[in-house]
Structure formats: C-alpha cells, structure tokens
C-alpha cells in the first residue's frame, strides 16, 4: 500500500511539474502524443458522443458507479480528439437518484420504519429472485433515451459504465435508430440468463435476454421493463471471449443457434480469425450496423483486477485491442459500451491499470494506430 501511495505521489508531482494537473495527469503522463494535428485514423474521422452511466444496481459490488470517472480520468476523451475525432461529452446520465431510492427504502425497513412501497426485490412477484428490478429498469429507460438522442445527433455513441446491465438500455436505444442492428458482446460471461434461470438474481447477468427476439417466449414479463423492444435477432448476435457460462445459458445459446466463441476458440483459431468469423456471422453482406458491448472482464484477470467478476484465462490486452481494431476497420460500428471497471476493487495500481486498459481498448475501437499517428506536416526550423 505504501509503495502504491508513493508511486501515486511521484506521478502527481511529475504531473504538476509538466503542467498536467487538471485531473487527467496520470493518463497524460502515460501518453506520448504531442498536441499536433494528425493524419486520419484507421477509418474516417468520426463525430462521437460520450455518455457516462453510473449504474451499479445490476450487481452487488459498489464502486462500479465510479467507472465512468476512472475511465475519463485516463484522458481518453482528449486522446480520441488527438486521433482526429470530433467529440462531445454529454456527461453522466442522471440515474443516481433512482438507484439511491432503493438504499433509502432498505434503511427504513431495517430501522423499523414504514414498509417499502415497491415489491420486495428478493421475492419479485412472490417467486422470482430478481434484484432491484424497478431501479435498473428506470435507469435503463433513461439510458435508452440518451443513447438514441446521441445517435440521432449523428454521433457514434460511446457509453462508459457502470455495470453491464446498462446494455439493456444502450442496445434498445441503438436499435431504435438502427432496427437492423447487429451486436457483438465481448465478455467472459454470456449474460443471457432469464428471470427463471438466474441463480444470482443480478440483472447484469440477464442483459442479453431482454433484447433477443427469439428468447421472448421464455422470458417472464416484468412490467417495469415493458418499454424494452427486443429487436435483435439471434442470428445477428455474437459473443467473443466466453469462459464462464451457466448450464441454462449454454442451453439457450444452443437452442437459438447464437454464435458464441469461447476462449478455447480463440486459442484454436487466433483472435483475428475469430473476429472475422463473428463479423461474418452477424452480417453476411457486411452492411449491418454494429453495436459493441465490451466488458472489461473479457480480459484476463491478471491484467484487469479492478472488476467485479474476473475470470482466469481471458483475452490479452493485445488481443482485445486487435479485436476492436478489426471492428473499427469495418466502418460500421455505431455504438459501443465499455463496462465493469470498478476502481474500488484491488489496489490503487490495479485500478489505474484497469482504467488504462479500458482507455487503450476504446482507442483501438476508434481507430488509433499502434504504429503511430503521423503528423500532417513536419515543422521546419
């Protein structure tokens, strides 16, 4: 702990000496990009809208709501501008009050106060174990509205999470604008349990089930989520990086014929081939717009320790960046989530490393060249 504090102090002092003391000091120190004009990125320069989503009620570990700030503090927005994109940061969706309502209700009940006016979260409808239904549903409805608004402004929507339950809202919002949307879900987990198959009751493990058309006959209809329009066809969905899939989820994937590449597939074929196959599966004509939902736990736990459900044997950071660079090269990514960064888990160094990994993944998705970004002109003396 002392060594981490010492390193943090040294970095802050260095930042002050170099003028990088505006809240993004750590990432600016790691950056080698001068403030000059660069050539175009791997794809044409984009109009990008960034939104932060401090959702944490989809799981049970506090701290993930700090993910948007941790990622922003790496300097990722400035780095995207250096790539050549035109960026608007819309701030954070105002969902914290919706989530805190549950905390107040819990305290009232625990202290002998009035009973909650909502259905008890641990016993939804008397038989379902689904937690914080109202809070997660209300938050996702706002997330959906924000996502579609950003995209209708003509921008690629970049969502910084927050837990992965936010994917219900971002996919719903993106599919309002692009009804033929394809989805790439990059995760250690398939997140396709239904309210009837979940063992944990955590909605971040059910996100995908809400938007897949063919799965709806098996979904319990939760009134709070009645606004969701399940527009995504099973054939237009693909997973990459799976290595922790529940038996019921495996049955759903096989029943619906959903494309799902595990880490064994990555080991066998390599990340480039797996990405090519996934892109081909969700859009054979190579025209379908793509939503990318990237859970940081798709990376190996040895790389990203500040996340809620780490699993050994995941993607390397290089594989994760390569995957996203290939998606970028299609020119069809219309929206992206980067979720499950939790800076309260692990050490300060772990949190910094996890946030930095998120930054590099985002840059890969938006066309940053690892070979270097060339200046448009070389200055003369």
mmCIF file of C-alpha atoms in Angstrom:
data_model
loop_
_atom_site.group_PDB
_atom_site.id
_atom_site.type_symbol
_atom_site.label_atom_id
_atom_site.label_comp_id
_atom_site.label_asym_id
_atom_site.label_seq_id
_atom_site.Cartn_x
_atom_site.Cartn_y
_atom_site.Cartn_z
ATOM 1 C CA UNK A 1 0.000 0.000 0.000
ATOM 2 C CA UNK A 2 2.862 2.379 0.895
ATOM 3 C CA UNK A 3 4.558 1.730 -2.442
ATOM 4 C CA UNK A 4 1.314 2.479 -4.304
ATOM 5 C CA UNK A 5 0.873 5.733 -2.373
ATOM 6 C CA UNK A 6 4.482 6.645 -3.069
ATOM 7 C CA UNK A 7 4.096 5.999 -6.798
ATOM 8 C CA UNK A 8 0.860 7.976 -6.867
ATOM 9 C CA UNK A 9 2.599 10.899 -5.137
ATOM 10 C CA UNK A 10 5.524 10.779 -7.565
ATOM 11 C CA UNK A 11 3.164 10.780 -10.545
ATOM 12 C CA UNK A 12 1.191 13.710 -9.145
ATOM 13 C CA UNK A 13 4.406 15.672 -8.558
ATOM 14 C CA UNK A 14 5.594 14.925 -12.077
ATOM 15 C CA UNK A 15 2.228 15.993 -13.425
ATOM 16 C CA UNK A 16 2.448 19.310 -11.602
ATOM 17 C CA UNK A 17 5.953 19.910 -12.936
ATOM 18 C CA UNK A 18 4.864 19.237 -16.515
ATOM 19 C CA UNK A 19 1.647 21.214 -16.256
ATOM 20 C CA UNK A 20 -0.664 18.178 -16.361
ATOM 21 C CA UNK A 21 -2.565 18.814 -13.143
ATOM 22 C CA UNK A 22 -6.107 19.064 -14.467
ATOM 23 C CA UNK A 23 -7.481 15.734 -13.235
ATOM 24 C CA UNK A 24 -6.113 13.712 -16.143
ATOM 25 C CA UNK A 25 -2.482 13.755 -15.002
ATOM 26 C CA UNK A 26 -1.865 10.004 -14.822
ATOM 27 C CA UNK A 27 -3.043 9.300 -18.352
ATOM 28 C CA UNK A 28 -1.338 12.364 -19.807
ATOM 29 C CA UNK A 29 1.955 11.174 -18.358
ATOM 30 C CA UNK A 30 1.475 7.784 -19.987
ATOM 31 C CA UNK A 31 0.576 9.416 -23.318
ATOM 32 C CA UNK A 32 3.284 10.083 -25.899
ATOM 33 C CA UNK A 33 1.052 12.073 -28.237
ATOM 34 C CA UNK A 34 2.060 15.726 -28.729
ATOM 35 C CA UNK A 35 -0.662 18.304 -29.263
ATOM 36 C CA UNK A 36 -0.310 18.486 -33.039
ATOM 37 C CA UNK A 37 -2.578 17.705 -35.966
ATOM 38 C CA UNK A 38 -2.504 14.048 -37.001
ATOM 39 C CA UNK A 39 -3.359 12.151 -40.141
ATOM 40 C CA UNK A 40 -6.726 10.455 -40.259
ATOM 41 C CA UNK A 41 -7.348 7.405 -38.097
ATOM 42 C CA UNK A 42 -7.815 3.895 -39.475
ATOM 43 C CA UNK A 43 -11.305 4.966 -40.531
ATOM 44 C CA UNK A 44 -12.627 8.408 -41.424
ATOM 45 C CA UNK A 45 -12.774 10.886 -38.591
ATOM 46 C CA UNK A 46 -15.991 10.496 -36.625
ATOM 47 C CA UNK A 47 -18.457 12.552 -34.662
ATOM 48 C CA UNK A 48 -18.561 10.848 -31.258
ATOM 49 C CA UNK A 49 -20.860 11.376 -28.288
ATOM 50 C CA UNK A 50 -19.690 10.169 -24.872
ATOM 51 C CA UNK A 51 -22.064 9.385 -22.015
ATOM 52 C CA UNK A 52 -21.251 8.126 -18.542
ATOM 53 C CA UNK A 53 -23.605 5.646 -16.878
ATOM 54 C CA UNK A 54 -23.089 5.176 -13.136
ATOM 55 C CA UNK A 55 -25.248 2.055 -12.952
ATOM 56 C CA UNK A 56 -24.411 -0.321 -10.104
ATOM 57 C CA UNK A 57 -27.737 -1.942 -9.165
ATOM 58 C CA UNK A 58 -27.320 -4.653 -11.809
ATOM 59 C CA UNK A 59 -24.855 -6.402 -9.487
ATOM 60 C CA UNK A 60 -23.833 -6.287 -5.834
ATOM 61 C CA UNK A 61 -20.434 -4.567 -5.601
ATOM 62 C CA UNK A 62 -20.306 -0.836 -5.021
ATOM 63 C CA UNK A 63 -17.626 1.115 -6.827
ATOM 64 C CA UNK A 64 -18.555 0.271 -10.405
ATOM 65 C CA UNK A 65 -20.538 3.534 -10.475
ATOM 66 C CA UNK A 66 -17.116 5.243 -10.320
ATOM 67 C CA UNK A 67 -16.100 3.565 -13.573
ATOM 68 C CA UNK A 68 -17.043 6.472 -15.873
ATOM 69 C CA UNK A 69 -14.871 8.896 -13.901
ATOM 70 C CA UNK A 70 -11.977 6.433 -13.697
ATOM 71 C CA UNK A 71 -12.036 5.949 -17.472
ATOM 72 C CA UNK A 72 -12.404 9.666 -18.196
ATOM 73 C CA UNK A 73 -9.505 10.406 -15.835
ATOM 74 C CA UNK A 74 -7.177 8.465 -18.141
ATOM 75 C CA UNK A 75 -7.542 11.300 -20.645
ATOM 76 C CA UNK A 76 -9.381 9.117 -23.126
ATOM 77 C CA UNK A 77 -11.557 11.961 -24.451
ATOM 78 C CA UNK A 78 -8.518 14.099 -25.259
ATOM 79 C CA UNK A 79 -6.823 11.056 -26.793
ATOM 80 C CA UNK A 80 -9.823 10.484 -29.076
ATOM 81 C CA UNK A 81 -9.594 14.102 -30.198
ATOM 82 C CA UNK A 82 -5.904 13.559 -30.969
ATOM 83 C CA UNK A 83 -6.929 10.679 -33.226
ATOM 84 C CA UNK A 84 -8.919 13.245 -35.194
ATOM 85 C CA UNK A 85 -12.480 12.712 -33.998
ATOM 86 C CA UNK A 86 -14.927 15.464 -33.077
ATOM 87 C CA UNK A 87 -16.088 14.683 -29.538
ATOM 88 C CA UNK A 88 -18.953 15.883 -27.371
ATOM 89 C CA UNK A 89 -19.023 14.605 -23.789
ATOM 90 C CA UNK A 90 -22.653 14.663 -22.656
ATOM 91 C CA UNK A 91 -21.713 13.983 -19.037
ATOM 92 C CA UNK A 92 -23.381 11.313 -16.913
ATOM 93 C CA UNK A 93 -26.983 10.191 -17.315
ATOM 94 C CA UNK A 94 -28.851 11.347 -14.154
ATOM 95 C CA UNK A 95 -29.663 7.914 -12.759
ATOM 96 C CA UNK A 96 -28.034 8.002 -9.326
ATOM 97 C CA UNK A 97 -31.163 9.252 -7.541
ATOM 98 C CA UNK A 98 -33.197 6.374 -8.996
ATOM 99 C CA UNK A 99 -30.720 3.885 -7.567
ATOM 100 C CA UNK A 100 -30.358 5.579 -4.187
ATOM 101 C CA UNK A 101 -34.124 5.308 -3.668
ATOM 102 C CA UNK A 102 -33.523 1.619 -3.012
ATOM 103 C CA UNK A 103 -30.943 2.426 -0.336
ATOM 104 C CA UNK A 104 -33.398 4.677 1.485
ATOM 105 C CA UNK A 105 -36.098 2.006 1.373
ATOM 106 C CA UNK A 106 -33.687 -0.600 2.756
ATOM 107 C CA UNK A 107 -32.693 1.665 5.640
ATOM 108 C CA UNK A 108 -36.306 2.446 6.501
ATOM 109 C CA UNK A 109 -37.273 -1.205 6.626
ATOM 110 C CA UNK A 110 -34.148 -2.150 8.600
ATOM 111 C CA UNK A 111 -34.822 0.561 11.181
ATOM 112 C CA UNK A 112 -38.453 -0.434 11.672
ATOM 113 C CA UNK A 113 -39.797 2.425 9.574
ATOM 114 C CA UNK A 114 -42.604 2.241 7.057
ATOM 115 C CA UNK A 115 -42.663 -0.718 4.699
ATOM 116 C CA UNK A 116 -41.343 -0.375 1.180
ATOM 117 C CA UNK A 117 -43.937 0.681 -1.361
ATOM 118 C CA UNK A 118 -42.262 -1.442 -4.035
ATOM 119 C CA UNK A 119 -42.306 -5.198 -4.456
ATOM 120 C CA UNK A 120 -39.542 -6.731 -2.266
ATOM 121 C CA UNK A 121 -36.513 -7.168 -4.511
ATOM 122 C CA UNK A 122 -35.633 -10.559 -3.063
ATOM 123 C CA UNK A 123 -39.066 -12.003 -3.827
ATOM 124 C CA UNK A 124 -40.306 -10.416 -7.040
ATOM 125 C CA UNK A 125 -43.921 -11.421 -7.749
ATOM 126 C CA UNK A 126 -43.624 -13.974 -4.963
ATOM 127 C CA UNK A 127 -41.367 -16.428 -6.829
ATOM 128 C CA UNK A 128 -38.702 -14.662 -8.837
ATOM 129 C CA UNK A 129 -35.312 -13.830 -7.352
ATOM 130 C CA UNK A 130 -34.529 -10.730 -9.411
ATOM 131 C CA UNK A 131 -32.847 -7.858 -7.612
ATOM 132 C CA UNK A 132 -33.591 -4.114 -7.936
ATOM 133 C CA UNK A 133 -35.979 -4.504 -10.844
ATOM 134 C CA UNK A 134 -37.523 -1.037 -10.668
ATOM 135 C CA UNK A 135 -34.243 0.797 -10.158
ATOM 136 C CA UNK A 136 -32.468 -0.971 -13.015
ATOM 137 C CA UNK A 137 -35.480 -0.677 -15.332
ATOM 138 C CA UNK A 138 -35.974 3.048 -14.715
ATOM 139 C CA UNK A 139 -32.267 3.747 -15.151
ATOM 140 C CA UNK A 140 -32.134 1.770 -18.401
ATOM 141 C CA UNK A 141 -35.109 3.589 -19.828
ATOM 142 C CA UNK A 142 -33.200 6.843 -19.401
ATOM 143 C CA UNK A 143 -30.038 5.243 -20.806
ATOM 144 C CA UNK A 144 -32.022 4.145 -23.868
ATOM 145 C CA UNK A 145 -33.337 7.674 -24.389
ATOM 146 C CA UNK A 146 -29.890 9.219 -24.034
ATOM 147 C CA UNK A 147 -28.321 6.686 -26.397
ATOM 148 C CA UNK A 148 -30.874 7.221 -29.156
ATOM 149 C CA UNK A 149 -30.645 11.011 -28.771
ATOM 150 C CA UNK A 150 -26.857 10.982 -29.127
ATOM 151 C CA UNK A 151 -27.095 8.758 -32.194
ATOM 152 C CA UNK A 152 -29.837 10.870 -33.776
ATOM 153 C CA UNK A 153 -27.473 13.807 -33.388
ATOM 154 C CA UNK A 154 -25.352 11.945 -35.937
ATOM 155 C CA UNK A 155 -22.787 10.633 -33.468
ATOM 156 C CA UNK A 156 -21.289 7.276 -32.608
ATOM 157 C CA UNK A 157 -22.383 6.723 -29.003
ATOM 158 C CA UNK A 158 -19.628 5.716 -26.554
ATOM 159 C CA UNK A 159 -21.021 4.640 -23.173
ATOM 160 C CA UNK A 160 -18.740 4.405 -20.145
ATOM 161 C CA UNK A 161 -20.076 2.152 -17.375
ATOM 162 C CA UNK A 162 -21.196 1.237 -14.905
ATOM 163 C CA UNK A 163 -22.263 -2.398 -14.716
ATOM 164 C CA UNK A 164 -23.262 -4.459 -17.744
ATOM 165 C CA UNK A 165 -26.986 -4.229 -17.053
ATOM 166 C CA UNK A 166 -26.745 -0.901 -18.889
ATOM 167 C CA UNK A 167 -26.555 -2.913 -22.116
ATOM 168 C CA UNK A 168 -30.335 -3.292 -21.956
ATOM 169 C CA UNK A 169 -30.675 0.454 -22.420
ATOM 170 C CA UNK A 170 -27.873 1.050 -24.899
ATOM 171 C CA UNK A 171 -28.946 -1.767 -27.221
ATOM 172 C CA UNK A 172 -32.577 -0.660 -27.018
ATOM 173 C CA UNK A 173 -31.620 2.937 -27.805
ATOM 174 C CA UNK A 174 -29.249 1.994 -30.625
ATOM 175 C CA UNK A 175 -31.793 -0.356 -32.200
ATOM 176 C CA UNK A 176 -34.377 2.434 -32.227
ATOM 177 C CA UNK A 177 -32.077 4.272 -34.629
ATOM 178 C CA UNK A 178 -30.847 1.129 -36.439
ATOM 179 C CA UNK A 179 -33.556 -1.582 -36.278
ATOM 180 C CA UNK A 180 -31.316 -3.997 -38.214
ATOM 181 C CA UNK A 181 -28.557 -3.686 -35.605
ATOM 182 C CA UNK A 182 -26.010 -6.437 -35.042
ATOM 183 C CA UNK A 183 -24.494 -6.898 -31.577
ATOM 184 C CA UNK A 184 -21.030 -8.107 -30.595
ATOM 185 C CA UNK A 185 -20.980 -8.967 -26.872
ATOM 186 C CA UNK A 186 -17.377 -9.304 -25.705
ATOM 187 C CA UNK A 187 -17.378 -10.794 -22.235
ATOM 188 C CA UNK A 188 -16.230 -13.663 -20.042
ATOM 189 C CA UNK A 189 -19.940 -14.310 -19.417
ATOM 190 C CA UNK A 190 -22.857 -14.623 -21.820
ATOM 191 C CA UNK A 191 -25.277 -12.575 -19.652
ATOM 192 C CA UNK A 192 -28.240 -14.417 -21.181
ATOM 193 C CA UNK A 193 -29.938 -15.902 -18.129
ATOM 194 C CA UNK A 194 -33.656 -15.227 -17.838
ATOM 195 C CA UNK A 195 -35.506 -14.344 -14.615
ATOM 196 C CA UNK A 196 -36.433 -18.039 -14.428
ATOM 197 C CA UNK A 197 -32.895 -19.397 -14.892
ATOM 198 C CA UNK A 198 -30.796 -16.910 -12.937
ATOM 199 C CA UNK A 199 -29.074 -18.246 -9.866
ATOM 200 C CA UNK A 200 -27.876 -14.883 -8.583
ATOM 201 C CA UNK A 201 -30.779 -12.545 -9.331
ATOM 202 C CA UNK A 202 -28.330 -9.962 -10.698
ATOM 203 C CA UNK A 203 -29.675 -8.255 -13.790
ATOM 204 C CA UNK A 204 -26.205 -7.710 -15.285
ATOM 205 C CA UNK A 205 -26.266 -11.471 -15.893
ATOM 206 C CA UNK A 206 -29.557 -11.218 -17.832
ATOM 207 C CA UNK A 207 -28.969 -8.169 -20.041
ATOM 208 C CA UNK A 208 -28.897 -10.006 -23.372
ATOM 209 C CA UNK A 209 -32.103 -11.922 -22.643
ATOM 210 C CA UNK A 210 -34.108 -8.699 -22.692
ATOM 211 C CA UNK A 211 -33.328 -7.762 -26.298
ATOM 212 C CA UNK A 212 -33.131 -11.080 -28.237
ATOM 213 C CA UNK A 213 -36.363 -11.580 -30.212
ATOM 214 C CA UNK A 214 -36.457 -15.367 -30.238
ATOM 215 C CA UNK A 215 -35.912 -15.635 -26.485
ATOM 216 C CA UNK A 216 -39.026 -13.675 -25.507
ATOM 217 C CA UNK A 217 -41.357 -16.718 -25.190
ATOM 218 C CA UNK A 218 -39.054 -17.887 -22.384
ATOM 219 C CA UNK A 219 -38.902 -14.508 -20.634
ATOM 220 C CA UNK A 220 -41.062 -13.646 -17.654
ATOM 221 C CA UNK A 221 -42.679 -10.329 -18.485
ATOM 222 C CA UNK A 222 -41.538 -7.833 -15.854
ATOM 223 C CA UNK A 223 -43.870 -4.799 -16.050
ATOM 224 C CA UNK A 224 -41.035 -2.396 -15.259
ATOM 225 C CA UNK A 225 -39.265 -3.471 -18.465
ATOM 226 C CA UNK A 226 -42.350 -3.343 -20.702
ATOM 227 C CA UNK A 227 -40.823 -0.412 -22.624
ATOM 228 C CA UNK A 228 -37.991 -2.613 -23.983
ATOM 229 C CA UNK A 229 -38.396 -3.556 -27.653
ATOM 230 C CA UNK A 230 -36.490 -6.818 -28.347
ATOM 231 C CA UNK A 231 -35.331 -6.048 -31.884
ATOM 232 C CA UNK A 232 -32.107 -8.094 -32.036
ATOM 233 C CA UNK A 233 -32.367 -11.374 -33.928
ATOM 234 C CA UNK A 234 -30.401 -14.320 -32.587
ATOM 235 C CA UNK A 235 -28.603 -14.601 -35.931
ATOM 236 C CA UNK A 236 -27.352 -11.021 -35.570
ATOM 237 C CA UNK A 237 -25.724 -11.556 -32.168
ATOM 238 C CA UNK A 238 -22.261 -12.960 -31.447
ATOM 239 C CA UNK A 239 -20.184 -13.477 -28.317
ATOM 240 C CA UNK A 240 -16.388 -13.447 -28.043
ATOM 241 C CA UNK A 241 -14.265 -14.357 -25.019
ATOM 242 C CA UNK A 242 -16.657 -16.657 -23.143
ATOM 243 C CA UNK A 243 -15.261 -18.836 -20.366
ATOM 244 C CA UNK A 244 -17.864 -18.754 -17.564
ATOM 245 C CA UNK A 245 -21.268 -19.810 -18.934
ATOM 246 C CA UNK A 246 -24.082 -21.267 -16.810
ATOM 247 C CA UNK A 247 -25.741 -24.534 -17.951
ATOM 248 C CA UNK A 248 -29.041 -22.760 -18.677
ATOM 249 C CA UNK A 249 -27.200 -20.123 -20.687
ATOM 250 C CA UNK A 250 -25.417 -22.828 -22.684
ATOM 251 C CA UNK A 251 -28.789 -24.402 -23.454
ATOM 252 C CA UNK A 252 -30.182 -21.044 -24.622
ATOM 253 C CA UNK A 253 -27.192 -20.405 -26.886
ATOM 254 C CA UNK A 254 -27.558 -23.836 -28.488
ATOM 255 C CA UNK A 255 -31.355 -23.693 -28.749
ATOM 256 C CA UNK A 256 -31.265 -20.352 -30.587
ATOM 257 C CA UNK A 257 -28.117 -21.110 -32.585
ATOM 258 C CA UNK A 258 -26.373 -17.995 -31.304
ATOM 259 C CA UNK A 259 -22.769 -17.537 -32.411
ATOM 260 C CA UNK A 260 -20.598 -17.873 -29.316
ATOM 261 C CA UNK A 261 -16.801 -18.049 -29.387
ATOM 262 C CA UNK A 262 -15.159 -19.171 -26.161
ATOM 263 C CA UNK A 263 -11.536 -18.699 -25.182
ATOM 264 C CA UNK A 264 -10.921 -22.218 -26.480
ATOM 265 C CA UNK A 265 -11.958 -20.974 -29.925
ATOM 266 C CA UNK A 266 -9.594 -18.019 -29.570
ATOM 267 C CA UNK A 267 -6.773 -20.390 -28.579
ATOM 268 C CA UNK A 268 -7.522 -22.672 -31.526
ATOM 269 C CA UNK A 269 -8.073 -20.112 -34.293
ATOM 270 C CA UNK A 270 -6.480 -16.891 -33.035
ATOM 271 C CA UNK A 271 -8.249 -13.627 -32.322
ATOM 272 C CA UNK A 272 -8.134 -12.374 -35.918
ATOM 273 C CA UNK A 273 -9.896 -15.435 -37.326
ATOM 274 C CA UNK A 274 -12.466 -15.472 -34.509
ATOM 275 C CA UNK A 275 -13.251 -11.790 -35.076
ATOM 276 C CA UNK A 276 -13.587 -12.348 -38.825
ATOM 277 C CA UNK A 277 -15.972 -15.249 -38.232
ATOM 278 C CA UNK A 278 -18.062 -13.299 -35.719
ATOM 279 C CA UNK A 279 -18.384 -10.309 -38.042
ATOM 280 C CA UNK A 280 -19.342 -12.596 -40.919
ATOM 281 C CA UNK A 281 -21.966 -14.403 -38.829
ATOM 282 C CA UNK A 282 -23.811 -11.269 -37.709
ATOM 283 C CA UNK A 283 -23.721 -9.658 -41.161
ATOM 284 C CA UNK A 284 -23.041 -11.819 -44.174
ATOM 285 C CA UNK A 285 -23.489 -8.869 -46.546
ATOM 286 C CA UNK A 286 -21.049 -6.775 -44.466
ATOM 287 C CA UNK A 287 -23.504 -3.879 -44.297
ATOM 288 C CA UNK A 288 -25.209 -4.271 -40.922
ATOM 289 C CA UNK A 289 -24.509 -1.539 -38.322
ATOM 290 C CA UNK A 290 -22.755 -2.876 -35.224
ATOM 291 C CA UNK A 291 -23.153 -2.240 -31.506
ATOM 292 C CA UNK A 292 -20.129 -3.370 -29.469
ATOM 293 C CA UNK A 293 -20.678 -4.129 -25.787
ATOM 294 C CA UNK A 294 -17.290 -4.678 -24.181
ATOM 295 C CA UNK A 295 -16.990 -5.979 -20.622
ATOM 296 C CA UNK A 296 -13.511 -5.352 -19.226
ATOM 297 C CA UNK A 297 -13.633 -8.836 -17.644
ATOM 298 C CA UNK A 298 -13.213 -10.302 -21.123
ATOM 299 C CA UNK A 299 -9.531 -9.622 -20.460
ATOM 300 C CA UNK A 300 -7.559 -11.990 -18.258
ATOM 301 C CA UNK A 301 -7.809 -11.290 -14.537
ATOM 302 C CA UNK A 302 -4.026 -10.973 -14.387
ATOM 303 C CA UNK A 303 -4.406 -7.775 -16.446
ATOM 304 C CA UNK A 304 -7.619 -6.287 -15.043
ATOM 305 C CA UNK A 305 -8.069 -6.872 -11.332
ATOM 306 C CA UNK A 306 -10.406 -3.958 -10.648
ATOM 307 C CA UNK A 307 -13.576 -5.561 -11.953
ATOM 308 C CA UNK A 308 -16.410 -7.348 -10.197
ATOM 309 C CA UNK A 309 -16.377 -10.827 -11.756
ATOM 310 C CA UNK A 310 -12.859 -11.572 -13.040
ATOM 311 C CA UNK A 311 -12.207 -14.951 -14.654
ATOM 312 C CA UNK A 312 -8.779 -16.518 -15.364
ATOM 313 C CA UNK A 313 -7.631 -17.298 -18.877
ATOM 314 C CA UNK A 314 -9.131 -14.386 -20.766
ATOM 315 C CA UNK A 315 -8.033 -12.248 -23.676
ATOM 316 C CA UNK A 316 -4.713 -10.460 -23.524
ATOM 317 C CA UNK A 317 -4.826 -6.690 -23.899
ATOM 318 C CA UNK A 318 -3.217 -7.079 -27.320
ATOM 319 C CA UNK A 319 -5.974 -9.486 -28.389
ATOM 320 C CA UNK A 320 -8.638 -7.125 -27.081
ATOM 321 C CA UNK A 321 -7.193 -4.186 -28.979
ATOM 322 C CA UNK A 322 -6.764 -6.250 -32.165
ATOM 323 C CA UNK A 323 -10.389 -7.368 -31.988
ATOM 324 C CA UNK A 324 -11.603 -3.769 -31.679
ATOM 325 C CA UNK A 325 -9.263 -2.500 -34.395
ATOM 326 C CA UNK A 326 -10.796 -5.045 -36.760
ATOM 327 C CA UNK A 327 -14.296 -3.872 -35.866
ATOM 328 C CA UNK A 328 -13.177 -0.292 -36.456
ATOM 329 C CA UNK A 329 -11.895 -1.219 -39.904
ATOM 330 C CA UNK A 330 -15.402 -2.260 -40.972
ATOM 331 C CA UNK A 331 -16.575 1.341 -40.593
ATOM 332 C CA UNK A 332 -19.905 0.029 -39.273
ATOM 333 C CA UNK A 333 -19.638 0.494 -35.507
ATOM 334 C CA UNK A 334 -22.429 2.873 -34.486
ATOM 335 C CA UNK A 335 -22.236 2.498 -30.703
ATOM 336 C CA UNK A 336 -20.014 0.991 -28.020
ATOM 337 C CA UNK A 337 -20.174 0.225 -24.301
ATOM 338 C CA UNK A 338 -17.109 -0.176 -22.059
ATOM 339 C CA UNK A 339 -18.293 -1.549 -18.730
ATOM 340 C CA UNK A 340 -17.491 -3.099 -15.327
ATOM 341 C CA UNK A 341 -14.433 -1.025 -14.377
ATOM 342 C CA UNK A 342 -14.560 -0.850 -10.566
ATOM 343 C CA UNK A 343 -11.777 1.327 -9.098
ATOM 344 C CA UNK A 344 -12.649 0.328 -5.515
ATOM 345 C CA UNK A 345 -11.548 -3.273 -6.131
ATOM 346 C CA UNK A 346 -7.880 -4.196 -5.875
ATOM 347 C CA UNK A 347 -5.067 -1.764 -5.131
ATOM 348 C CA UNK A 348 -4.632 1.765 -6.467
ATOM 349 C CA UNK A 349 -2.218 0.373 -9.029
ATOM 350 C CA UNK A 350 -4.756 -2.286 -10.052
ATOM 351 C CA UNK A 351 -7.420 0.391 -10.510
ATOM 352 C CA UNK A 352 -5.084 2.552 -12.593
ATOM 353 C CA UNK A 353 -4.048 -0.414 -14.755
ATOM 354 C CA UNK A 354 -7.670 -1.457 -15.337
ATOM 355 C CA UNK A 355 -8.698 2.068 -16.336
ATOM 356 C CA UNK A 356 -5.696 2.330 -18.645
ATOM 357 C CA UNK A 357 -6.678 -0.967 -20.279
ATOM 358 C CA UNK A 358 -10.159 0.471 -20.872
ATOM 359 C CA UNK A 359 -8.615 3.550 -22.472
ATOM 360 C CA UNK A 360 -6.491 1.508 -24.881
ATOM 361 C CA UNK A 361 -9.453 -0.675 -25.836
ATOM 362 C CA UNK A 362 -11.520 2.413 -26.634
ATOM 363 C CA UNK A 363 -8.714 3.908 -28.699
ATOM 364 C CA UNK A 364 -8.438 0.667 -30.660
ATOM 365 C CA UNK A 365 -12.160 0.746 -31.369
ATOM 366 C CA UNK A 366 -11.929 4.326 -32.622
ATOM 367 C CA UNK A 367 -9.007 3.971 -34.978
ATOM 368 C CA UNK A 368 -5.894 4.852 -33.032
ATOM 369 C CA UNK A 369 -2.864 3.344 -34.767
ATOM 370 C CA UNK A 370 -0.454 1.402 -32.565
ATOM 371 C CA UNK A 371 2.148 2.035 -35.259
ATOM 372 C CA UNK A 372 1.951 5.737 -34.503
ATOM 373 C CA UNK A 373 -0.147 8.618 -35.775
ATOM 374 C CA UNK A 374 1.804 10.664 -38.332
ATOM 375 C CA UNK A 375 1.773 14.450 -38.303
ATOM 376 C CA UNK A 376 0.172 16.089 -41.331
ATOM 377 C CA UNK A 377 3.341 18.117 -41.796
ATOM 378 C CA UNK A 378 6.866 18.194 -40.385
ATOM 379 C CA UNK A 379 7.766 21.547 -38.791
ATOM 380 C CA UNK A 380 10.801 23.391 -40.153
ATOM 381 C CA UNK A 381 13.173 25.497 -38.060
#
